[in-house]
PDB file of C-alpha atoms in Angstrom:
ATOM      1  CA  MET A   1     141.213  65.727  90.957  1.00 51.00           C
ATOM      2  CA  LEU A   2     141.365  64.273  87.283  1.00 53.00           C
ATOM      3  CA  GLU A   3     144.379  65.661  85.964  1.00 54.00           C
ATOM      4  CA  LYS A   4     145.205  65.340  82.098  1.00 52.00           C
ATOM      5  CA  ASP A   5     149.077  63.950  82.701  1.00 47.00           C
ATOM      6  CA  ALA A   6     148.452  61.457  85.629  1.00 53.00           C
ATOM      7  CA  GLN A   7     148.017  57.472  84.753  1.00 56.00           C
ATOM      8  CA  ILE A   8     144.742  56.489  86.904  1.00 68.00           C
ATOM      9  CA  SER A   9     142.906  53.289  86.954  1.00 79.00           C
ATOM     10  CA  PRO A  10     139.860  53.076  86.107  1.00 83.00           C
ATOM     11  CA  GLU A  11     138.790  52.953  89.745  1.00 88.00           C
ATOM     12  CA  ARG A  12     140.350  56.263  90.421  1.00 90.00           C
ATOM     13  CA  ILE A  13     138.272  57.586  87.207  1.00 91.00           C
ATOM     14  CA  LYS A  14     135.053  56.730  88.843  1.00 94.00           C
ATOM     15  CA  LYS A  15     135.946  58.146  92.037  1.00 95.00           C
ATOM     16  CA  GLU A  16     137.355  61.205  90.999  1.00 95.00           C
ATOM     17  CA  LEU A  17     134.174  61.464  88.792  1.00 97.00           C
ATOM     18  CA  ILE A  18     131.974  61.646  91.670  1.00 97.00           C
ATOM     19  CA  ARG A  19     134.105  63.983  93.343  1.00 97.00           C
ATOM     20  CA  THR A  20     134.394  66.240  90.001  1.00 97.00           C
ATOM     21  CA  TYR A  21     130.403  66.018  89.532  1.00 98.00           C
ATOM     22  CA  GLY A  22     130.087  67.117  93.572  1.00 98.00           C
ATOM     23  CA  ALA A  23     132.091  69.905  92.747  1.00 97.00           C
ATOM     24  CA  ILE A  24     130.582  71.415  89.797  1.00 98.00           C
ATOM     25  CA  VAL A  25     127.334  70.590  90.587  1.00 98.00           C
ATOM     26  CA  GLU A  26     125.684  74.235  91.097  1.00 97.00           C
ATOM     27  CA  HIS A  27     127.323  74.914  88.060  1.00 97.00           C
ATOM     28  CA  PHE A  28     126.006  71.875  85.890  1.00 97.00           C
ATOM     29  CA  ASN A  29     122.492  72.883  87.727  1.00 98.00           C
ATOM     30  CA  VAL A  30     122.188  76.278  86.600  1.00 96.00           C
ATOM     31  CA  THR A  31     123.382  75.343  83.213  1.00 96.00           C
ATOM     32  CA  ARG A  32     121.446  72.374  82.809  1.00 96.00           C
ATOM     33  CA  ARG A  33     117.754  73.004  83.357  1.00 93.00           C
ATOM     34  CA  TYR A  34     115.993  72.008  80.042  1.00 96.00           C
ATOM     35  CA  PRO A  35     115.159  67.979  79.675  1.00 97.00           C
ATOM     36  CA  TRP A  36     116.910  66.465  76.134  1.00 95.00           C
ATOM     37  CA  PRO A  37     114.433  66.654  72.920  1.00 95.00           C
ATOM     38  CA  GLU A  38     114.974  62.998  72.694  1.00 96.00           C
ATOM     39  CA  THR A  39     113.874  62.727  76.294  1.00 97.00           C
ATOM     40  CA  ILE A  40     110.516  64.222  75.024  1.00 98.00           C
ATOM     41  CA  MET A  41     110.160  62.454  72.423  1.00 97.00           C
ATOM     42  CA  PHE A  42     110.810  59.283  74.100  1.00 98.00           C
ATOM     43  CA  SER A  43     107.904  60.254  76.697  1.00 97.00           C
ATOM     44  CA  LYS A  44     105.407  60.587  73.678  1.00 96.00           C
ATOM     45  CA  ILE A  45     106.526  56.752  72.606  1.00 97.00           C
ATOM     46  CA  VAL A  46     106.475  55.538  76.356  1.00 97.00           C
ATOM     47  CA  PRO A  47     102.553  54.277  77.807  1.00 93.00           C
ATOM     48  CA  LYS A  48     100.966  56.734  79.853  1.00 89.00           C
ATOM     49  CA  GLY A  49     101.628  56.389  83.749  1.00 93.00           C
ATOM     50  CA  CYS A  50     103.935  53.653  83.541  1.00 98.00           C
ATOM     51  CA  THR A  51     107.895  53.553  85.668  1.00 99.00           C
ATOM     52  CA  VAL A  52     110.359  55.116  83.883  1.00 99.00           C
ATOM     53  CA  LEU A  53     114.121  54.027  85.349  1.00 99.00           C
ATOM     54  CA  ASP A  54     116.462  57.268  84.468  1.00 99.00           C
ATOM     55  CA  LEU A  55     119.650  56.380  84.908  1.00 99.00           C
ATOM     56  CA  GLY A  56     122.499  59.112  85.303  1.00 98.00           C
ATOM     57  CA  CYS A  57     119.907  61.452  86.170  1.00 99.00           C
ATOM     58  CA  GLY A  58     122.166  64.193  87.254  1.00 98.00           C
ATOM     59  CA  ASN A  59     120.275  67.366  88.351  1.00 99.00           C
ATOM     60  CA  GLY A  60     116.726  65.255  87.522  1.00 99.00           C
ATOM     61  CA  ARG A  61     116.257  67.534  84.657  1.00 98.00           C
ATOM     62  CA  ASN A  62     114.772  64.578  82.526  1.00 98.00           C
ATOM     63  CA  ALA A  63     113.425  62.682  85.798  1.00 99.00           C
ATOM     64  CA  ILE A  64     111.513  66.122  86.290  1.00 99.00           C
ATOM     65  CA  TYR A  65     109.778  65.995  82.856  1.00 98.00           C
ATOM     66  CA  LEU A  66     108.654  62.646  82.787  1.00 98.00           C
ATOM     67  CA  ALA A  67     106.886  63.201  86.215  1.00 98.00           C
ATOM     68  CA  LYS A  68     105.308  66.238  84.245  1.00 98.00           C
ATOM     69  CA  LYS A  69     103.704  63.926  81.829  1.00 97.00           C
ATOM     70  CA  GLY A  70     102.081  61.709  84.198  1.00 97.00           C
ATOM     71  CA  HIS A  71     105.000  58.899  84.469  1.00 98.00           C
ATOM     72  CA  LYS A  72     106.346  57.137  87.724  1.00 98.00           C
ATOM     73  CA  VAL A  73     110.168  57.525  87.718  1.00 99.00           C
ATOM     74  CA  ILE A  74     113.571  56.274  89.595  1.00 99.00           C
ATOM     75  CA  ALA A  75     115.751  58.193  88.897  1.00 99.00           C
ATOM     76  CA  VAL A  76     118.774  56.722  90.129  1.00 99.00           C
ATOM     77  CA  ASP A  77     123.263  58.578  89.616  1.00 99.00           C
ATOM     78  CA  PHE A  78     126.401  57.731  91.138  1.00 98.00           C
ATOM     79  CA  CYS A  79     126.786  61.321  93.020  1.00 98.00           C
ATOM     80  CA  PRO A  80     125.218  61.788  96.191  1.00 98.00           C
ATOM     81  CA  LYS A  81     125.480  65.570  95.874  1.00 98.00           C
ATOM     82  CA  MET A  82     123.308  65.687  92.304  1.00 99.00           C
ATOM     83  CA  ILE A  83     120.939  63.212  94.190  1.00 99.00           C
ATOM     84  CA  GLU A  84     120.822  66.167  96.532  1.00 99.00           C
ATOM     85  CA  VAL A  85     120.129  69.265  93.891  1.00 99.00           C
ATOM     86  CA  ALA A  86     117.889  66.703  92.017  1.00 99.00           C
ATOM     87  CA  ARG A  87     115.603  65.882  94.831  1.00 99.00           C
ATOM     88  CA  ARG A  88     115.939  69.968  95.559  1.00 98.00           C
ATOM     89  CA  ASN A  89     114.887  70.571  92.021  1.00 99.00           C
ATOM     90  CA  ALA A  90     111.756  67.916  92.582  1.00 99.00           C
ATOM     91  CA  LYS A  91     110.150  69.100  95.497  1.00 98.00           C
ATOM     92  CA  LYS A  92     110.341  73.165  93.898  1.00 98.00           C
ATOM     93  CA  ALA A  93     108.297  71.521  90.972  1.00 98.00           C
ATOM     94  CA  GLY A  94     105.973  69.678  93.044  1.00 98.00           C
ATOM     95  CA  LEU A  95     107.366  66.478  92.241  1.00 98.00           C
ATOM     96  CA  GLU A  96     108.905  65.006  94.758  1.00 95.00           C
ATOM     97  CA  GLU A  97     105.996  62.186  95.864  1.00 97.00           C
ATOM     98  CA  LYS A  98     106.243  60.814  92.206  1.00 98.00           C
ATOM     99  CA  ILE A  99     110.276  60.529  91.732  1.00 99.00           C
ATOM    100  CA  THR A 100     112.135  57.889  93.372  1.00 99.00           C
ATOM    101  CA  PHE A 101     115.945  59.327  94.205  1.00 99.00           C
ATOM    102  CA  ILE A 102     118.725  56.365  94.502  1.00 99.00           C
ATOM    103  CA  VAL A 103     122.402  56.610  94.884  1.00 99.00           C
ATOM    104  CA  ALA A 104     123.858  53.743  92.774  1.00 99.00           C
ATOM    105  CA  ASP A 105     126.322  53.067  90.719  1.00 98.00           C
ATOM    106  CA  VAL A 106     124.738  51.245  86.838  1.00 98.00           C
ATOM    107  CA  VAL A 107     126.760  48.514  86.721  1.00 98.00           C
ATOM    108  CA  ASN A 108     125.129  47.673  90.053  1.00 98.00           C
ATOM    109  CA  LEU A 109     121.690  48.634  90.494  1.00 99.00           C
ATOM    110  CA  PRO A 110     120.257  47.818  93.698  1.00 99.00           C
ATOM    111  CA  LEU A 111     116.702  47.115  91.980  1.00 99.00           C
ATOM    112  CA  ASN A 112     114.359  44.249  91.441  1.00 99.00           C
ATOM    113  CA  ASN A 113     113.847  41.893  88.807  1.00 99.00           C
ATOM    114  CA  SER A 114     111.784  43.284  85.333  1.00 99.00           C
ATOM    115  CA  LEU A 115     110.575  46.156  87.588  1.00 99.00           C
ATOM    116  CA  VAL A 116     110.392  48.934  85.049  1.00 99.00           C
ATOM    117  CA  ASP A 117     108.005  49.879  81.964  1.00 99.00           C
ATOM    118  CA  ALA A 118     110.893  51.809  80.291  1.00 99.00           C
ATOM    119  CA  ALA A 119     114.633  53.106  80.831  1.00 99.00           C
ATOM    120  CA  LEU A 120     116.155  56.038  79.755  1.00 99.00           C
ATOM    121  CA  TYR A 121     119.970  56.442  79.769  1.00 99.00           C
ATOM    122  CA  ILE A 122     121.072  59.440  78.437  1.00 98.00           C
ATOM    123  CA  ALA A 123     124.620  61.223  78.677  1.00 97.00           C
ATOM    124  CA  THR A 124     125.946  58.603  80.681  1.00 98.00           C
ATOM    125  CA  LEU A 125     127.073  55.264  79.943  1.00 99.00           C
ATOM    126  CA  HIS A 126     130.461  57.167  77.787  1.00 98.00           C
ATOM    127  CA  HIS A 127     131.679  58.227  81.325  1.00 98.00           C
ATOM    128  CA  LEU A 128     132.310  54.595  82.643  1.00 97.00           C
ATOM    129  CA  PRO A 129     135.968  53.526  81.777  1.00 94.00           C
ATOM    130  CA  SER A 130     136.056  49.985  80.952  1.00 93.00           C
ATOM    131  CA  LEU A 131     134.176  48.059  78.342  1.00 95.00           C
ATOM    132  CA  GLU A 132     133.110  45.161  80.787  1.00 96.00           C
ATOM    133  CA  GLU A 133     131.645  48.202  83.146  1.00 96.00           C
ATOM    134  CA  ARG A 134     129.938  49.268  79.970  1.00 97.00           C
ATOM    135  CA  ARG A 135     128.532  45.691  79.068  1.00 97.00           C
ATOM    136  CA  GLU A 136     127.206  45.180  82.598  1.00 98.00           C
ATOM    137  CA  SER A 137     125.559  47.879  82.949  1.00 98.00           C
ATOM    138  CA  ILE A 138     123.882  47.104  79.808  1.00 98.00           C
ATOM    139  CA  ARG A 139     123.393  43.575  81.624  1.00 98.00           C
ATOM    140  CA  GLU A 140     121.789  45.953  84.282  1.00 98.00           C
ATOM    141  CA  LEU A 141     119.485  47.591  82.245  1.00 98.00           C
ATOM    142  CA  LYS A 142     118.469  44.590  80.418  1.00 98.00           C
ATOM    143  CA  ARG A 143     117.399  43.039  83.656  1.00 98.00           C
ATOM    144  CA  VAL A 144     115.611  45.336  85.373  1.00 99.00           C
ATOM    145  CA  LEU A 145     113.229  46.088  82.088  1.00 99.00           C
ATOM    146  CA  LYS A 146     110.014  44.738  81.529  1.00 99.00           C
ATOM    147  CA  GLY A 147     109.666  42.145  78.594  1.00 98.00           C
ATOM    148  CA  GLY A 148     108.488  44.364  75.769  1.00 98.00           C
ATOM    149  CA  GLY A 149     109.996  47.481  77.491  1.00 98.00           C
ATOM    150  CA  LEU A 150     111.699  50.161  75.628  1.00 99.00           C
ATOM    151  CA  ALA A 151     115.134  51.795  76.720  1.00 99.00           C
ATOM    152  CA  LEU A 152     116.743  54.880  74.780  1.00 99.00           C
ATOM    153  CA  ILE A 153     120.517  54.810  75.148  1.00 99.00           C
ATOM    154  CA  SER A 154     122.588  58.404  74.081  1.00 98.00           C
ATOM    155  CA  VAL A 155     126.540  58.594  73.934  1.00 99.00           C
ATOM    156  CA  TRP A 156     128.758  61.001  72.610  1.00 98.00           C
ATOM    157  CA  ALA A 157     130.136  59.933  68.849  1.00 98.00           C
ATOM    158  CA  ILE A 158     133.264  59.784  68.073  1.00 96.00           C
ATOM    159  CA  GLU A 159     132.692  60.900  64.644  1.00 94.00           C
ATOM    160  CA  SER A 160     131.806  64.352  66.316  1.00 94.00           C
ATOM    161  CA  GLU A 161     133.449  67.070  65.728  1.00 89.00           C
ATOM    162  CA  ASP A 162     133.616  67.456  69.461  1.00 88.00           C
ATOM    163  CA  TYR A 163     136.040  64.719  69.708  1.00 91.00           C
ATOM    164  CA  LYS A 164     138.037  66.402  67.143  1.00 83.00           C
ATOM    165  CA  LYS A 165     138.417  69.373  69.518  1.00 85.00           C
ATOM    166  CA  HIS A 166     138.618  67.289  72.447  1.00 82.00           C
ATOM    167  CA  LYS A 167     140.971  64.497  71.615  1.00 75.00           C
ATOM    168  CA  ARG A 168     143.818  67.188  72.775  1.00 71.00           C
ATOM    169  CA  TYR A 169     142.799  65.950  76.106  1.00 68.00           C
ATOM    170  CA  ARG A 170     144.211  62.224  75.576  1.00 67.00           C
ATOM    171  CA  VAL A 171     146.749  61.030  77.380  1.00 65.00           C
ATOM    172  CA  ASP A 172     149.555  57.933  76.367  1.00 63.00           C
ATOM    173  CA  TYR A 173     147.382  55.345  78.612  1.00 64.00           C
ATOM    174  CA  MET A 174     144.110  55.625  77.265  1.00 79.00           C
ATOM    175  CA  GLU A 175     142.280  53.587  74.930  1.00 85.00           C
ATOM    176  CA  GLU A 176     141.034  54.891  71.411  1.00 88.00           C
ATOM    177  CA  GLY A 177     138.040  57.433  72.198  1.00 93.00           C
ATOM    178  CA  ASP A 178     139.146  58.078  75.868  1.00 93.00           C
ATOM    179  CA  VAL A 179     139.422  61.762  76.308  1.00 92.00           C
ATOM    180  CA  LEU A 180     139.290  64.108  79.707  1.00 91.00           C
ATOM    181  CA  VAL A 181     136.716  67.010  78.770  1.00 93.00           C
ATOM    182  CA  PRO A 182     137.442  70.534  81.160  1.00 93.00           C
ATOM    183  CA  TRP A 183     134.827  72.323  83.173  1.00 96.00           C
ATOM    184  CA  LYS A 184     135.749  75.243  83.805  1.00 95.00           C
ATOM    185  CA  ARG A 185     134.137  76.326  87.333  1.00 95.00           C
ATOM    186  CA  GLN A 186     131.861  79.516  86.983  1.00 91.00           C
ATOM    187  CA  ALA A 187     132.923  80.545  90.628  1.00 91.00           C
ATOM    188  CA  ASP A 188     136.173  80.182  91.355  1.00 96.00           C
ATOM    189  CA  GLY A 189     137.298  79.475  87.261  1.00 95.00           C
ATOM    190  CA  ARG A 190     138.785  76.192  88.354  1.00 96.00           C
ATOM    191  CA  ILE A 191     139.370  73.862  85.755  1.00 96.00           C
ATOM    192  CA  PHE A 192     138.371  70.312  86.510  1.00 95.00           C
ATOM    193  CA  TYR A 193     138.670  66.878  83.983  1.00 93.00           C
ATOM    194  CA  ARG A 194     135.711  64.578  83.830  1.00 94.00           C
ATOM    195  CA  TYR A 195     136.378  61.349  82.087  1.00 94.00           C
ATOM    196  CA  TYR A 196     134.382  60.601  78.456  1.00 96.00           C
ATOM    197  CA  HIS A 197     134.878  57.658  75.427  1.00 96.00           C
ATOM    198  CA  PHE A 198     133.452  58.715  72.402  1.00 96.00           C
ATOM    199  CA  PHE A 199     131.795  55.876  70.974  1.00 98.00           C
ATOM    200  CA  ALA A 200     132.134  54.684  67.121  1.00 97.00           C
ATOM    201  CA  GLU A 201     128.812  53.640  65.119  1.00 97.00           C
ATOM    202  CA  GLU A 202     130.186  49.740  65.215  1.00 97.00           C
ATOM    203  CA  GLU A 203     131.327  49.973  68.769  1.00 98.00           C
ATOM    204  CA  PHE A 204     128.176  51.318  70.083  1.00 98.00           C
ATOM    205  CA  ARG A 205     125.633  49.007  68.131  1.00 98.00           C
ATOM    206  CA  GLY A 206     128.106  46.155  69.341  1.00 97.00           C
ATOM    207  CA  LEU A 207     128.203  46.880  72.640  1.00 97.00           C
ATOM    208  CA  VAL A 208     123.651  47.331  72.990  1.00 97.00           C
ATOM    209  CA  THR A 209     123.225  44.611  70.846  1.00 92.00           C
ATOM    210  CA  GLN A 210     122.901  41.857  73.777  1.00 90.00           C
ATOM    211  CA  GLU A 211     120.757  38.463  73.686  1.00 90.00           C
ATOM    212  CA  ASN A 212     116.999  39.852  74.410  1.00 94.00           C
ATOM    213  CA  LEU A 213     117.679  43.305  73.215  1.00 96.00           C
ATOM    214  CA  ARG A 214     116.207  44.152  69.814  1.00 97.00           C
ATOM    215  CA  ILE A 215     117.403  47.726  68.240  1.00 98.00           C
ATOM    216  CA  VAL A 216     114.078  49.337  67.260  1.00 98.00           C
ATOM    217  CA  GLU A 217     115.890  52.284  65.621  1.00 98.00           C
ATOM    218  CA  PHE A 218     119.715  52.986  65.856  1.00 98.00           C
ATOM    219  CA  PHE A 219     120.428  56.979  65.107  1.00 98.00           C
ATOM    220  CA  TYR A 220     122.728  59.826  64.938  1.00 97.00           C
ATOM    221  CA  HIS A 221     121.960  63.652  66.341  1.00 95.00           C
ATOM    222  CA  ALA A 222     123.633  66.646  67.346  1.00 95.00           C
ATOM    223  CA  GLY A 223     126.978  64.160  68.504  1.00 96.00           C
ATOM    224  CA  ASN A 224     125.356  61.662  70.126  1.00 98.00           C
ATOM    225  CA  HIS A 225     124.939  58.300  68.856  1.00 98.00           C
ATOM    226  CA  TYR A 226     121.129  56.998  69.978  1.00 98.00           C
ATOM    227  CA  ALA A 227     119.941  53.367  70.347  1.00 98.00           C
ATOM    228  CA  LEU A 228     116.030  52.859  70.927  1.00 99.00           C
ATOM    229  CA  LEU A 229     116.071  49.253  72.083  1.00 98.00           C
ATOM    230  CA  ARG A 230     113.107  46.480  73.662  1.00 98.00           C
ATOM    231  CA  LYS A 231     113.368  44.283  75.598  1.00 98.00           C
ATOM    232  CA  VAL A 232     112.199  40.543  74.090  1.00 96.00           C
TER     233      VAL A 232
END
């Protein structure tokens, strides 16, 4: 488990994030039932029946909504137990045939080039513990996205009140914007710490500005920065 006062490597952070999300998965599932409002918006602007990639799918709430709207979905998460719960939720919704679930890291996707028509990357990029991995994940998204395809990315914003609240969980070795956010598990009250990187607006813009990616819209809402991108 991540400890607030422990000095840990990026590799250890990722391993512990997988363990943490596996440990809180059932509590996470009952508190994260509905799709993000931005997912609903996104589903309205991508072509009907297209293939959408959901990166960091968690318990499948966004993937299930997209499948209900007639899209084919490839849902990826690095936590095997999250994928198990997402599959269970999809089966309960009668949508298991419309969603392909994959356990994988967003920096190394087991997908062919130009495979998907659109991509959703919600509340996941900020879990990557190094700048190089964040850049690589955007390159991977771009690689699997078809030309002309849209991608919506969200990250927690350093300008938000949440950062002011959580920055007390920073430790000395961390970079600006890095925090460990506590999760109190309902079953036993145990505290788990999850790594987040809060992004400044210009930092996020710089990250998503890559060759062959054009920013269609950039906006802030409810403590998050969003970038709507098109592959050109």
